[in-house]
XYZ file of C-alpha atoms in Angstrom:
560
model
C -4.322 4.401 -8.698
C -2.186 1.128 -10.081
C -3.291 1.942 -13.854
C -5.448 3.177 -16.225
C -8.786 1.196 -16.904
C -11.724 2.348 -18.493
C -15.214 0.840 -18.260
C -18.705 1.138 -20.302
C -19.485 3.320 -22.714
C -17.943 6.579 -24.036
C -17.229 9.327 -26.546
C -13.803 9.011 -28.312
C -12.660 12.003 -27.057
C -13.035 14.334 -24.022
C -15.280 17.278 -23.462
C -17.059 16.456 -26.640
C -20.927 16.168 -27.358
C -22.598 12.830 -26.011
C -25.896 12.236 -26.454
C -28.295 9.573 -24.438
C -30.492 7.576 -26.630
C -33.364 9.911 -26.411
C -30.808 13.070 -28.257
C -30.111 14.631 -24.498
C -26.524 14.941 -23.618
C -25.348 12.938 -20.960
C -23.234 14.922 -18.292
C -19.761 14.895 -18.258
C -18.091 15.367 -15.101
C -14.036 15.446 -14.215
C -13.275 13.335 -10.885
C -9.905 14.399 -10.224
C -7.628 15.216 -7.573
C -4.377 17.543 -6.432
C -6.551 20.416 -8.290
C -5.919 19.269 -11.979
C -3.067 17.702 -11.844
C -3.336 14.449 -9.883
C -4.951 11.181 -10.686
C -8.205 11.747 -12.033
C -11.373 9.675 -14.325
C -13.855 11.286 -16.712
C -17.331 10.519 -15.783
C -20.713 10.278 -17.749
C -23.767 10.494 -15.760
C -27.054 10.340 -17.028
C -28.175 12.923 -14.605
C -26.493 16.010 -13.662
C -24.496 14.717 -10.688
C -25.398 18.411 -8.941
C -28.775 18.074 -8.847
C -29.432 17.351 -5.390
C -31.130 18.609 -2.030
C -32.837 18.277 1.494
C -29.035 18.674 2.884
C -28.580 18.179 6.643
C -26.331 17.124 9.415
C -26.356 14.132 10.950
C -24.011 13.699 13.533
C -20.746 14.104 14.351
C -18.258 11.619 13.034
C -15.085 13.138 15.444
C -13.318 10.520 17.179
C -13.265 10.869 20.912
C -9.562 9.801 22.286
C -8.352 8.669 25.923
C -5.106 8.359 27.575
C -3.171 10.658 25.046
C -0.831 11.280 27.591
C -0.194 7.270 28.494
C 2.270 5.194 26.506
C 1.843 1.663 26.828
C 1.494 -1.490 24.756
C -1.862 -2.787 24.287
C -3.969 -5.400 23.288
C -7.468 -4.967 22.299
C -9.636 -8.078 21.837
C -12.166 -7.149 19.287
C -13.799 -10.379 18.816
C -13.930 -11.809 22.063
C -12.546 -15.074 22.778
C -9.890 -17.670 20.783
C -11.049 -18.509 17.078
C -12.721 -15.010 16.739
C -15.655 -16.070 19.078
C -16.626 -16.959 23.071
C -20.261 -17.801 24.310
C -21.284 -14.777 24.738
C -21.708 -13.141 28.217
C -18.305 -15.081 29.299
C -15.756 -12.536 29.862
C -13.773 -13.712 27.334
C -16.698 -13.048 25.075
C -17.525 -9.351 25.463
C -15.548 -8.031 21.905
C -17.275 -5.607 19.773
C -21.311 -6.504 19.881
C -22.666 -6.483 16.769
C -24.394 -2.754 15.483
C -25.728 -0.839 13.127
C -25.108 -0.624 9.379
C -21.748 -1.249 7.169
C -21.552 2.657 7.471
C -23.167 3.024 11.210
C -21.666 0.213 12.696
C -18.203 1.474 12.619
C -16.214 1.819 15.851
C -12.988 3.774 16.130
C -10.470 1.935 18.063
C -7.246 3.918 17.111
C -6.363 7.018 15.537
C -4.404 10.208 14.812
C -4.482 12.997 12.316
C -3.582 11.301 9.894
C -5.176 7.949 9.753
C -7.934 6.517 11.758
C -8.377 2.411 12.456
C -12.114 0.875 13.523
C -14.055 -2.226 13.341
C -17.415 -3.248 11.986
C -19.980 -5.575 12.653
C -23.105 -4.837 11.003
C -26.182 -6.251 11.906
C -28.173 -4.515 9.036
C -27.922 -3.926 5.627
C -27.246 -0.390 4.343
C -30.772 1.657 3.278
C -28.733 4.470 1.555
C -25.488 5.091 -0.604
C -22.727 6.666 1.408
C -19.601 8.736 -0.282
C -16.482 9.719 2.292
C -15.858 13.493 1.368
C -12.902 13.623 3.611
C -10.277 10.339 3.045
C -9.869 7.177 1.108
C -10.739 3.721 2.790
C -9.034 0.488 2.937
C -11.497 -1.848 4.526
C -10.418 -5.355 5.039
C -12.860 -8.051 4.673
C -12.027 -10.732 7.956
C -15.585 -12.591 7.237
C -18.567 -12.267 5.028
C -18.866 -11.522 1.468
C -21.060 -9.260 -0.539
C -21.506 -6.831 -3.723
C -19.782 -3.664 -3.047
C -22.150 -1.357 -5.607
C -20.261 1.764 -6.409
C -20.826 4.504 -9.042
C -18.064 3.380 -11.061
C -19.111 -0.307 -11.363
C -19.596 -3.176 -8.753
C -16.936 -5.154 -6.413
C -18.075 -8.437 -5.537
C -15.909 -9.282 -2.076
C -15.219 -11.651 0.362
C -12.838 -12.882 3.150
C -9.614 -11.725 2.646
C -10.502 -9.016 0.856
C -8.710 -5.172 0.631
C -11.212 -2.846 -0.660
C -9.660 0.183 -1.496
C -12.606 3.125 -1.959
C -10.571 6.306 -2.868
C -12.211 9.637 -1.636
C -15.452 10.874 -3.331
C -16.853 7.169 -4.220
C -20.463 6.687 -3.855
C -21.087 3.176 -2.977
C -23.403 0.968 -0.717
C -22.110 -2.223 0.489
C -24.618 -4.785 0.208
C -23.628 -8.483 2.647
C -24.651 -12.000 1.375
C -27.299 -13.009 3.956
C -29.256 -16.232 4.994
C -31.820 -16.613 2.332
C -35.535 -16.202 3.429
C -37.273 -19.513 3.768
C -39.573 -20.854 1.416
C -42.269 -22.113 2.420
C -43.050 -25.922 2.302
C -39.462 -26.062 1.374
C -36.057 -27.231 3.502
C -32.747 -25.550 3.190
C -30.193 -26.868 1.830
C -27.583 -26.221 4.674
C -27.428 -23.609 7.353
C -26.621 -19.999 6.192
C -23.055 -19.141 7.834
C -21.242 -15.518 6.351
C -18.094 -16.405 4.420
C -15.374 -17.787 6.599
C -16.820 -17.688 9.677
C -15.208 -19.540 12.380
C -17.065 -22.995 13.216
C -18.316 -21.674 16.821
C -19.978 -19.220 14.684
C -23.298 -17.723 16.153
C -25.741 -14.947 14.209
C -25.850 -13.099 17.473
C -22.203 -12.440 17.826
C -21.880 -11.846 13.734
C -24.826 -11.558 11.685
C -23.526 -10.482 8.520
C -19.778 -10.455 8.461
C -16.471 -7.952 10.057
C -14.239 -5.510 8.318
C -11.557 -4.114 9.546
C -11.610 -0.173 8.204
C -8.499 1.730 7.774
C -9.146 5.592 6.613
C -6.999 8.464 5.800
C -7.755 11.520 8.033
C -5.021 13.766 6.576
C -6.570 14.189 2.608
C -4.237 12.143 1.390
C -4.705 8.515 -0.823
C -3.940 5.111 -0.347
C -2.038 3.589 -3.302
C 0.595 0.993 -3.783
C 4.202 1.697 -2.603
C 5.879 3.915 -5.569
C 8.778 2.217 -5.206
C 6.787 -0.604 -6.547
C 5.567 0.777 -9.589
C 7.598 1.992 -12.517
C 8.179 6.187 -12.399
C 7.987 6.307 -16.337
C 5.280 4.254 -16.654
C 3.294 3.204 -13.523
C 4.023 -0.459 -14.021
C 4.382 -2.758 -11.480
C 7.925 -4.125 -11.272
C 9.513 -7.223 -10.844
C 10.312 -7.131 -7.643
C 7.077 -6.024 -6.320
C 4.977 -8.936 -4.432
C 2.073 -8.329 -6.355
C 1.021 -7.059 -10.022
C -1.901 -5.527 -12.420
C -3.610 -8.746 -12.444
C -4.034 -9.537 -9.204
C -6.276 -6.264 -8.977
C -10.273 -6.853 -9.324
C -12.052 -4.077 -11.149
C -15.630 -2.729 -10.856
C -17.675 -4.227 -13.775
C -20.918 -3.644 -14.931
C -22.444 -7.463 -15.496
C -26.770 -6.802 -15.086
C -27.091 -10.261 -16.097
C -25.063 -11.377 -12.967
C -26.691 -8.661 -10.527
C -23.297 -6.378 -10.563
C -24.929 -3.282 -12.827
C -23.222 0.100 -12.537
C -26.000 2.091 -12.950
C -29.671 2.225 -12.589
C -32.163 4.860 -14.716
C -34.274 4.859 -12.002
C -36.062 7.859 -10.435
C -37.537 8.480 -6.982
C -36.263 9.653 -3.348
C -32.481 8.346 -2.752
C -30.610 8.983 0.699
C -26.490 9.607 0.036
C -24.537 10.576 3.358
C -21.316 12.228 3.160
C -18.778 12.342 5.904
C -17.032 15.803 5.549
C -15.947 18.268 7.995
C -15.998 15.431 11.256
C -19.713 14.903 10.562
C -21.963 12.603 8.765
C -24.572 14.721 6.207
C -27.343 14.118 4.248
C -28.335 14.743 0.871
C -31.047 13.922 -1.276
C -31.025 13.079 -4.799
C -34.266 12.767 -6.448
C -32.295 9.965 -9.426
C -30.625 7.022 -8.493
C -26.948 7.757 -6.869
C -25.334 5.233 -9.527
C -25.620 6.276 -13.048
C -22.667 6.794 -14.852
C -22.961 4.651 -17.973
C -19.181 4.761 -18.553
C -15.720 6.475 -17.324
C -12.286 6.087 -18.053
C -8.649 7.057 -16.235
C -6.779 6.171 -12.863
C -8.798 7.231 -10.180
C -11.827 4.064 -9.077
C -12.129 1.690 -6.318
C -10.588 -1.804 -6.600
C -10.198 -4.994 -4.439
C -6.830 -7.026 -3.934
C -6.691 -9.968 -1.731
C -4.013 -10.605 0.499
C -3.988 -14.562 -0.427
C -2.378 -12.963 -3.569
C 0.106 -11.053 -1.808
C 3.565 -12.951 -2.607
C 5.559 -12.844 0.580
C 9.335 -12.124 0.518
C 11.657 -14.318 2.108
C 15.379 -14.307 3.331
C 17.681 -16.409 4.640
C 17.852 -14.147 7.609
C 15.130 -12.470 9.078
C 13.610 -9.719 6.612
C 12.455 -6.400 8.604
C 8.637 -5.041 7.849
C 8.941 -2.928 5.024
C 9.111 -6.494 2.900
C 5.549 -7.023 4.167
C 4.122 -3.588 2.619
C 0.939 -3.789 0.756
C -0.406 -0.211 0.835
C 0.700 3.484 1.834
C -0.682 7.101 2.345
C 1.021 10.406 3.622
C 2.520 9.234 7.486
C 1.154 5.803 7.252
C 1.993 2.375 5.719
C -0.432 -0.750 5.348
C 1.575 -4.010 5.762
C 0.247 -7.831 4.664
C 1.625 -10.354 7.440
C 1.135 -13.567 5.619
C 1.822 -17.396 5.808
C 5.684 -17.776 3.957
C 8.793 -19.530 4.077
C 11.424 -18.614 7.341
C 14.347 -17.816 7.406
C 16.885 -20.609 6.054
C 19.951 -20.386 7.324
C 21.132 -22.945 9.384
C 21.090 -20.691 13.028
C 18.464 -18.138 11.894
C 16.600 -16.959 14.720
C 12.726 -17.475 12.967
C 10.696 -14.886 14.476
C 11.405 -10.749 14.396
C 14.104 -9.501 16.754
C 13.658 -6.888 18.929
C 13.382 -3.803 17.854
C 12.886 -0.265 18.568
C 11.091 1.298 15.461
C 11.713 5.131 17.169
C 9.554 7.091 14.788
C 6.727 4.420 14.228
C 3.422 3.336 16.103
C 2.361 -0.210 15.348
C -1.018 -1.875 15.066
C -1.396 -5.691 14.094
C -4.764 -6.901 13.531
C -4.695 -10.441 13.618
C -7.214 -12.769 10.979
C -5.880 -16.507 11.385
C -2.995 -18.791 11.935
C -0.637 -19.169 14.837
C 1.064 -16.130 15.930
C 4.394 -17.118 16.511
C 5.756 -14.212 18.616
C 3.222 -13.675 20.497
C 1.485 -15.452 23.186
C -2.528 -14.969 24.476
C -3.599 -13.563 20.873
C -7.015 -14.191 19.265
C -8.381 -13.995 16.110
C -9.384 -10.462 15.759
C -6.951 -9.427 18.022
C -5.278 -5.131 17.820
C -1.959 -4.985 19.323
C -0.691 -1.322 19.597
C 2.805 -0.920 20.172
C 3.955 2.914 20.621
C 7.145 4.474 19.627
C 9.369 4.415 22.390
C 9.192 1.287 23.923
C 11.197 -1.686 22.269
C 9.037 -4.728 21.490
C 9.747 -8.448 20.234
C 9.300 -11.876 20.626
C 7.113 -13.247 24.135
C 9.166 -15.070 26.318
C 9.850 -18.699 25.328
C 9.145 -17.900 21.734
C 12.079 -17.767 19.889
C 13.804 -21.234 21.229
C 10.092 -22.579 20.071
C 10.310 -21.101 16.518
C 14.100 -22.760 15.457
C 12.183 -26.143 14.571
C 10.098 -24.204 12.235
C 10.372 -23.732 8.473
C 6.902 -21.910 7.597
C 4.476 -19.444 9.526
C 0.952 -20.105 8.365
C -0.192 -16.601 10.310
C -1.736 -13.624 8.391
C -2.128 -10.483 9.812
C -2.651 -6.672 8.516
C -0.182 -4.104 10.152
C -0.610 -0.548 10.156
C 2.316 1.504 11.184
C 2.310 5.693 11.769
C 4.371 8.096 11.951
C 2.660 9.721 14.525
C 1.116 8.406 17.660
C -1.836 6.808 18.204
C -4.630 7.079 20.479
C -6.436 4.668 21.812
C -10.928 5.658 21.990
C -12.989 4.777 25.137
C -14.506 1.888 22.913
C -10.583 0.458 22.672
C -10.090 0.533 26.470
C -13.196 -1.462 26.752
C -11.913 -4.428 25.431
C -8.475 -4.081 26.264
C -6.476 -6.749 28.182
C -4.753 -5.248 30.805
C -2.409 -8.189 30.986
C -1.008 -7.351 28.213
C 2.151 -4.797 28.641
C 3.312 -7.396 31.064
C 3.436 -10.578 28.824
C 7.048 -10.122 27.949
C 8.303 -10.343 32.110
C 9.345 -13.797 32.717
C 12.335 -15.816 31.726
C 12.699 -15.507 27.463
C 15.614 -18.469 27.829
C 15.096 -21.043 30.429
C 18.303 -22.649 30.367
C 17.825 -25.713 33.310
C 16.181 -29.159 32.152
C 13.706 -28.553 35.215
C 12.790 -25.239 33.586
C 13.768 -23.164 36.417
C 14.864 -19.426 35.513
C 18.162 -18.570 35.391
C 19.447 -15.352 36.191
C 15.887 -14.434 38.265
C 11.896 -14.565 36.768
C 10.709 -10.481 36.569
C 7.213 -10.550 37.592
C 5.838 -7.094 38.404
C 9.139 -5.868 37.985
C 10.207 -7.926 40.633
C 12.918 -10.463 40.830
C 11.230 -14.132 42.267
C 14.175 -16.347 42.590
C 17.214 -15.918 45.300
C 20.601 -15.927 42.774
C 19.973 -13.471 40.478
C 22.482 -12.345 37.679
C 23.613 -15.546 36.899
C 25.945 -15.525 34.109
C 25.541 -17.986 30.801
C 27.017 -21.412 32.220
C 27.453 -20.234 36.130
C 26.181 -22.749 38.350
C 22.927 -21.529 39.508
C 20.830 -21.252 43.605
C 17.907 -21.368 42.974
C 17.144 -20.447 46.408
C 16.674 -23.966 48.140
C 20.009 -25.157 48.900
C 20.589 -27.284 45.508
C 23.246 -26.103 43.145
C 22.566 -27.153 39.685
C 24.131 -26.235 36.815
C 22.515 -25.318 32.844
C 22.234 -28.368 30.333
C 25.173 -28.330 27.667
C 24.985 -25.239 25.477
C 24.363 -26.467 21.673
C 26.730 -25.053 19.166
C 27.870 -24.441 15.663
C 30.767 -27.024 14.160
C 32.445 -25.700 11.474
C 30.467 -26.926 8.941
C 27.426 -24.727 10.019
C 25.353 -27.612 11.308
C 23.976 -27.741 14.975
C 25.820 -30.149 17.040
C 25.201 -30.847 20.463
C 27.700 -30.732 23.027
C 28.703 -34.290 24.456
C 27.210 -35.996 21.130
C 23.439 -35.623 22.090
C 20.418 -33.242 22.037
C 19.753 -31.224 25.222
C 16.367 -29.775 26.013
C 16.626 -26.141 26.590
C 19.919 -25.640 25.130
C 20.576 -22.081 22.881
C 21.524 -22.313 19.502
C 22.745 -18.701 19.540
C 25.511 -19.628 21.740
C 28.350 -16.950 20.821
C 31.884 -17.442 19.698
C 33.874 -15.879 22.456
C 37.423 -18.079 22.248
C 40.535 -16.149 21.027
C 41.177 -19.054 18.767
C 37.936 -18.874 17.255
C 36.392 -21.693 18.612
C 33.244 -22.326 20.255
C 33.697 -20.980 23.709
C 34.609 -23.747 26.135
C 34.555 -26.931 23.178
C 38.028 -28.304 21.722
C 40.426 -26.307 19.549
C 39.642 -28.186 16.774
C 36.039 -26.393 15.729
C 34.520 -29.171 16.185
C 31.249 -29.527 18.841
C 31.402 -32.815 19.795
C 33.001 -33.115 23.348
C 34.684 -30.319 25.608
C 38.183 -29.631 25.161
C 40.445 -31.191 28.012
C 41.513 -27.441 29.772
C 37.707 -26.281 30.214
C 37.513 -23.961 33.213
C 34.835 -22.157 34.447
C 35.591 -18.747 34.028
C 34.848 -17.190 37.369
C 35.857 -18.518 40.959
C 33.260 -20.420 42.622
C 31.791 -19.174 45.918
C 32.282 -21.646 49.140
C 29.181 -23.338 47.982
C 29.811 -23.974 44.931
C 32.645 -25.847 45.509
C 31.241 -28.016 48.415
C 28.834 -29.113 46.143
C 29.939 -29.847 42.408
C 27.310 -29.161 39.803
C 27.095 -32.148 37.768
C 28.044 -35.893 38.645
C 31.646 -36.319 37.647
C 31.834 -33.472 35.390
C 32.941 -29.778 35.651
C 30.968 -26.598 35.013
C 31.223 -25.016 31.310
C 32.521 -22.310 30.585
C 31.071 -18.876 30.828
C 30.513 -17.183 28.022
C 30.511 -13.210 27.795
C 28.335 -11.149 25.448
C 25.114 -11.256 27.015
């Protein structure tokens, strides 16, 4: 855990004599992990915490996965429909129905041995406490808001929200809801959960949506250690966030956030251990430690507090981590500067990440690499096959100079499977959304050098090289706008003095002089140098019929 933190009331030392109020000795208990030599708090219950019974199984917990043997990208639409919500019914309205409890509700999307990835969307509130015996828990808060009640203290949350629940926590997660009426008395305003979107309906939402992500493999979710200081455990300079960004548990009665309750009686806890949910009975309330003290609790840290880090080129993922565990990183996608320099390309390049599995979960903005994404959007993209920007994209993004898009990334070192639930709301669409032309280079918009669609090329020239004249199957032969260039003085200057739409600012430097391809020896970008000739011999068409009024074709470049 990020530091040491203690909270309520204590001996001043360990393993020492405590007494309640009424002379009886309240029970110490060690919460520790790695054996005795990992992170660990010192507990003081009122009961003894092993004092329970009535223990049974449940159900099983196992995730069921499809298609192991398929590799594919993917695109799961969770929500149903743009802005997180569709009339329901519609086809683009059939995301995850609403179900169950914060604990029940839970559907597994994605998963491996080592982590697993699922969405709720409760329509109930919780009737019991719940501990995970078998991983820690990052679930991230997309709408709604509540008291997290856990046995070290409560969490008050909201949208935005990372709650981090380490192994072993008991809590209950308890949702803000619409406030029963009173009679002879109007509302306010309508009851909406926290952030909802404005087509908002109870039916398709009634409480709120996490996203869950949960270790499988034993091992705990923490901050990145290179963030933290190895002496100390500091966060460091460089790190995007810090200590007090964290929110603690706190006991605050007054304000309906206690930590624990002398209460007596019949209380449910379920425990997921061994692939299956169990039940235990514990005839004391669940939450009553009066005080602890060390490095192992839950803790919330919002992502609107994540401090992004920029670069004047284009900064590769591991700038965007938040969280990690053994085989997995948690990453925090989230509105920032771009890039800066004057012919940055602003979105990611592609990119072949050969020993890493991707998921994106969208939560808002405007995802500039991507096309035909929704709020609440999964995007899985395997190891193996390169991804990157959608076609048309990157020439969109240059006018850019800030991304308002937030996302949470999880990437794995393994692969991940997909469950039946996933390929329920997948868009099948999807692993073809990058054929198509990425660079139309014509003012008309026609492709150049062929349009793939199902693999298969639709126009009649094909492999048409960067400033060829192009046949575009009906006779014409037209030829691609002017190519905008860098002058010298690392500004973008369009050829022949103005602004062409269409033009590529990544226009490489392939003259032996060092000039701009086909433009005038002095570096500048302003007209074409005198000698320009196209670089390969035109075919019998081509020279029958010239490609621009009273001008010659440019140059081709190479590089491509």
């Amino acid at each position: 855990m990020p530091h040491y933190y203690r909270l309520g009331t204590m001996p001043k030392k360990r393993h020492v004599q405590f007494r309640r109020p009424d002379g009886i000795l309240y029970s110490e208990e060690l919460f520790g992990t790695e054996g005795f030599s990992g992170p660990s708090s010192t507990m003081y219950h009122i009961n003894p915490p092993t004092q329970v019974y009535g223990w049974k199984t449940l159900y099983s917990t196992k995730a069921d996965y499809v298609e192991v043997d398929t590799m594919r990208m993917r695109h799961v639409k969770s929500a149903g429909g743009m802005n997180g919500f569709a009339p329901m019914g519609t086809k683009t309205g059939q995301g995850l129905p609403a179900a169950g409890d914060a604990i029940s509700g839970r559907v597994v999307l994605f998963g491996n041995t080592d982590v697993e990835m699922a969405v709720c969307n409760p329509t109930e509130q919780m009737e019991y406490h719940y501990k995970n015996g078998q991983g820690d828990e990052c679930l991230f808060i997309h709408f709604g808001s509540g008291v997290c009640h856990t046995m070290m203290g409560a969490l008050r949350f909201g949208p935005k929200d990372y709650v981090i629940i380490p192994k072993g926590v008991i809590y209950k997660l308890t949702w803000d809801e619409a406030p029963r009426p009173v009679k002879g008395k109007k509302p306010a305003a309508p009851w909406r959960p926290a952030g909802a979107p404005d087509n908002w309906t109870p039916e398709q939402m009634p409480l709120g949506k996490y996203l869950l992500i949960e270790t499988t493999n034993g091992s705990h979710i923490g901050p990145p250690p290179r963030y933290v200081s190895k002496a100390t455990g500091q966060f460091l300079e460089h790190a995007p966030y810090c200590e007090r960004d964290l929110r603690l548990p706190v006991h605050e009665p007054e304000n309906g956030l206690a930590m624990y309750f002398e209460e007596y009686g019949e209380y449910e806890v379920r425990v997921k251990a061994r692939d299956c949910m169990h039940s235990y009975t514990f005839h004391y309330h669940p939450l009553d430690i009066v005080g602890w003290d060390g490095c192992y609790y839950p803790y919330i840290f919002n992502i609107d507090d994540f401090s992004p880090i920029t670069g004047k080129l284009h900064m590769p993922p591991p700038i965007h981590q938040t969280f990690e565990a053994h085989n997995f990183v948690i990453c925090s996608f989230c509105p920032r500067m771009l890039d800066y320099h004057p012919q940055a390309i602003k979105v990611p390049y592609n990119h072949s990440n050969i020993d890493s599995d991707e998921v994106l979960y969208y939560v808002e903005g405007n995802f500039g690499s991507r096309k035909g994404i929704e709020v609440g959007s999964l995007t899985l993209h395997p190891q193996g096959i390169p991804h990157g920007p959608h076609p048309g994209t990157i020439e969109a993004s240059m006018a850019h100079q800030y991304t308002g898009e937030l996302a949470v990334m999880c990437d794995t070192f393994r692969p991940l499977f997909p469950t039946r639930a996933a390929l329920g709301m997948e868009d099948m669409k999807y692993p073809a959304s990058w054929e198509g032309e990425h660079f139309p280079r014509l003012a008309a918009g026609q492709p150049v050098g062929g349009n793939f669609v199902d693999g298969k090329l639709k126009s009649k020239k094909v492999k048409s090289k960067f400033g060829d004249l192009v046949d575009m199957g009906d006779g014409k032969i037209v030829a691609p706008p002017p190519v905008i260039v860098s002058s010298t003085n690392g500004t973008n200057a369009p050829a022949n003095g103005a602004a062409t739409a269409g033009a590529n600012v990544w226009a490489p430097n392939t003259a032996a002089n060092g000039t701009n391809g086909a433009h005038s020896a002095n570096g500048t970008s302003g007209k074409h140098a005198a000698g320009a000739k196209a670089s390969a011999k035109p075919t019998t068409r081509t020279a029958a019929k010239p490609a621009a009024k009273g001008g010659k074709p440019a140059k081709a470049r190479s590089g491509r």
